[in-house]
Coordinates of C-alpha atoms in Angstrom, one line a residue:
M1 CA -7.8 -32.7 -29.8
A2 CA -4.2 -33.0 -28.6
N3 CA -2.9 -30.9 -25.8
T4 CA -0.1 -28.6 -27.0
W5 CA 2.2 -27.2 -24.3
L6 CA 3.8 -23.9 -25.0
P7 CA 7.3 -23.2 -23.8
P8 CA 7.2 -21.1 -20.6
A9 CA 8.2 -17.8 -22.3
E10 CA 5.5 -18.1 -24.9
Y11 CA 2.9 -19.1 -22.4
I12 CA 3.7 -16.2 -20.1
A13 CA 3.4 -13.8 -23.0
T14 CA -0.3 -14.8 -23.2
L15 CA -1.1 -13.9 -19.6
P16 CA -2.4 -10.6 -18.3
R17 CA 0.2 -8.1 -17.2
A18 CA 0.5 -7.0 -13.5
T19 CA 2.8 -5.0 -11.4
A20 CA 3.0 -5.3 -7.6
Y21 CA 3.5 -3.0 -4.6
A22 CA 3.9 -3.6 -0.9
C23 CA 3.5 -1.4 2.1
L24 CA 3.3 -1.2 5.9
Y25 CA 0.1 0.0 7.7
F26 CA 0.8 1.8 11.0
T27 CA -1.4 3.4 13.6
D28 CA -0.4 5.7 16.5
T29 CA -0.9 4.7 20.1
D30 CA -4.5 5.8 20.0
G31 CA -5.2 3.5 17.0
R32 CA -5.4 6.3 14.4
P33 CA -4.1 5.4 10.9
F34 CA -0.9 6.9 9.8
Q35 CA -0.6 8.0 6.1
L36 CA 1.7 10.0 3.9
R37 CA 0.6 12.7 1.3
A38 CA 2.0 12.0 -2.1
T39 CA 3.9 14.8 -3.9
Y40 CA 2.9 13.6 -7.4
H41 CA -0.9 13.7 -6.6
T42 CA -1.6 16.0 -3.6
D43 CA -5.1 14.4 -3.0
L44 CA -3.5 11.0 -2.5
W45 CA -2.8 9.7 0.9
Q46 CA -0.9 6.4 1.1
W47 CA 1.1 4.1 3.4
P48 CA 4.8 3.8 3.4
G49 CA 5.6 1.4 0.5
G50 CA 6.0 1.2 -3.2
N51 CA 6.5 -0.9 -6.3
M52 CA 8.5 -4.1 -6.1
D53 CA 12.0 -4.1 -7.6
P54 CA 13.2 -7.1 -9.6
G55 CA 14.2 -10.0 -7.3
E56 CA 12.4 -8.6 -4.2
T57 CA 9.6 -10.3 -2.2
P58 CA 6.6 -8.2 -1.2
W59 CA 7.9 -8.2 2.4
Q60 CA 11.4 -6.9 1.4
T61 CA 9.7 -4.2 -0.7
A62 CA 7.6 -3.0 2.2
V63 CA 10.5 -2.8 4.6
R64 CA 12.8 -1.1 2.0
E65 CA 10.3 1.4 0.9
C66 CA 9.3 2.3 4.5
Q67 CA 13.0 3.0 5.3
E68 CA 13.4 5.1 2.2
E69 CA 10.2 7.1 2.6
T70 CA 10.1 7.6 6.4
G71 CA 13.5 6.7 7.9
I72 CA 11.7 3.9 9.9
A73 CA 13.9 0.8 10.0
F74 CA 11.1 -1.7 10.5
T75 CA 12.3 -4.9 12.3
G76 CA 9.0 -6.6 12.9
E77 CA 7.7 -9.9 11.5
P78 CA 5.6 -10.1 8.4
R79 CA 1.8 -10.2 9.0
L80 CA -0.3 -9.7 6.0
L81 CA -3.4 -7.6 6.6
G82 CA -4.7 -7.7 3.0
T83 CA -4.2 -7.8 -0.7
H84 CA -5.4 -5.1 -3.0
F85 CA -6.2 -5.6 -6.7
V86 CA -6.4 -2.6 -9.0
S87 CA -7.9 -3.3 -12.4
H88 CA -6.1 -2.3 -15.6
R89 CA -5.9 1.5 -15.9
G90 CA -5.7 1.9 -19.7
E91 CA -2.7 3.4 -21.5
E92 CA -1.6 5.4 -18.5
W93 CA -0.8 2.2 -16.7
P94 CA -1.3 -0.8 -19.1
A95 CA -1.3 -3.5 -16.4
N96 CA -3.2 -4.6 -13.3
H97 CA -1.6 -3.6 -10.0
I98 CA -1.5 -6.0 -7.0
G99 CA -0.7 -4.8 -3.5
F100 CA 0.4 -6.5 -0.3
I101 CA -0.4 -4.5 2.8
F102 CA 1.5 -5.7 6.0
D103 CA 0.9 -4.7 9.6
G104 CA 3.5 -2.2 10.7
G105 CA 2.2 -2.0 14.3
V106 CA 2.0 1.0 16.5
L107 CA 4.2 4.2 16.2
T108 CA 4.9 6.0 19.4
D109 CA 4.9 9.8 19.6
D110 CA 8.7 9.6 19.8
Q111 CA 8.9 7.5 16.6
L112 CA 6.5 9.9 14.8
A113 CA 8.7 12.8 15.8
R114 CA 11.7 11.2 14.2
I115 CA 10.1 10.5 10.8
V116 CA 12.1 12.0 7.9
L117 CA 10.1 12.1 4.7
D118 CA 11.6 11.7 1.2
P119 CA 10.6 15.2 -0.2
D120 CA 10.5 13.7 -3.7
E121 CA 7.8 11.4 -2.7
H122 CA 5.8 12.8 0.2
S123 CA 5.1 16.3 1.5
E124 CA 3.7 15.4 4.9
F125 CA 2.3 12.7 7.2
K126 CA -0.7 12.7 9.4
V127 CA -2.5 10.4 11.9
R128 CA -6.2 10.8 12.0
T129 CA -9.3 8.9 13.1
L130 CA -11.2 7.0 10.4
A131 CA -13.9 9.6 10.4
E132 CA -11.4 12.3 9.8
W133 CA -9.7 10.3 7.0
Q134 CA -13.1 9.7 5.4
R135 CA -13.5 13.5 4.9
E136 CA -10.0 13.8 3.4
M137 CA -9.9 10.8 1.0
T138 CA -11.7 9.6 -2.2
P139 CA -14.5 7.1 -1.4
R140 CA -12.5 4.2 -3.0
N141 CA -9.3 5.0 -1.2
F142 CA -11.1 5.4 2.1
A143 CA -12.9 2.0 1.6
R144 CA -9.4 0.4 1.2
L145 CA -8.2 2.1 4.4
A146 CA -11.3 1.1 6.3
E147 CA -11.0 -2.6 5.2
I148 CA -7.3 -2.7 6.2
D149 CA -8.0 -1.1 9.5
R150 CA -10.8 -3.6 10.1
A151 CA -8.4 -6.5 9.3
R152 CA -5.9 -5.1 11.8
R153 CA -8.4 -4.7 14.6
S154 CA -10.0 -8.1 14.0
G155 CA -6.9 -10.1 13.3
T156 CA -8.1 -11.2 9.9
T157 CA -6.9 -10.7 6.4
V158 CA -8.9 -8.9 3.7
Y159 CA -9.0 -8.8 -0.1
V160 CA -9.9 -5.5 -1.7
E161 CA -10.6 -4.7 -5.4
T162 CA -10.7 -1.2 -6.8
G163 CA -11.1 0.2 -10.3
A164 CA -8.7 2.3 -12.2
D165 CA -9.2 5.7 -10.6
I166 CA -7.2 7.0 -7.7

């Protein structure tokens, strides 16, 4: 049987679809994770970040989205804490979703006081201990938070998979 190579556009059309997001993971000076409450789903807490725009790298996306959502002009170096794979979510979101979570470092009390949220995207921010976040979040989302926090504390990188629900 002869190998038949498809032109790139035809080959790409056969591959699974995926979108990508990138974000920054911050803690306060006591090591408590910082998260934002989404306006479009009030039970959802997330890190400053969002979907990649055409032509952006994951790092550029994380820095841009952080600035837009919090007013924080992040100037640190990229350090990947983990990747997150969300399986296909049906017709509501007909593609897999891949996330890149970068280390944003530590926010001081002064930096936290200067945060300006985009009211179209987030209604509030909080810093809490992992135990406090566990009571506030869905089990799947908390598991992702706990894995990223573990990666930060241990200096490792993690890979996390979750299913379609939030």
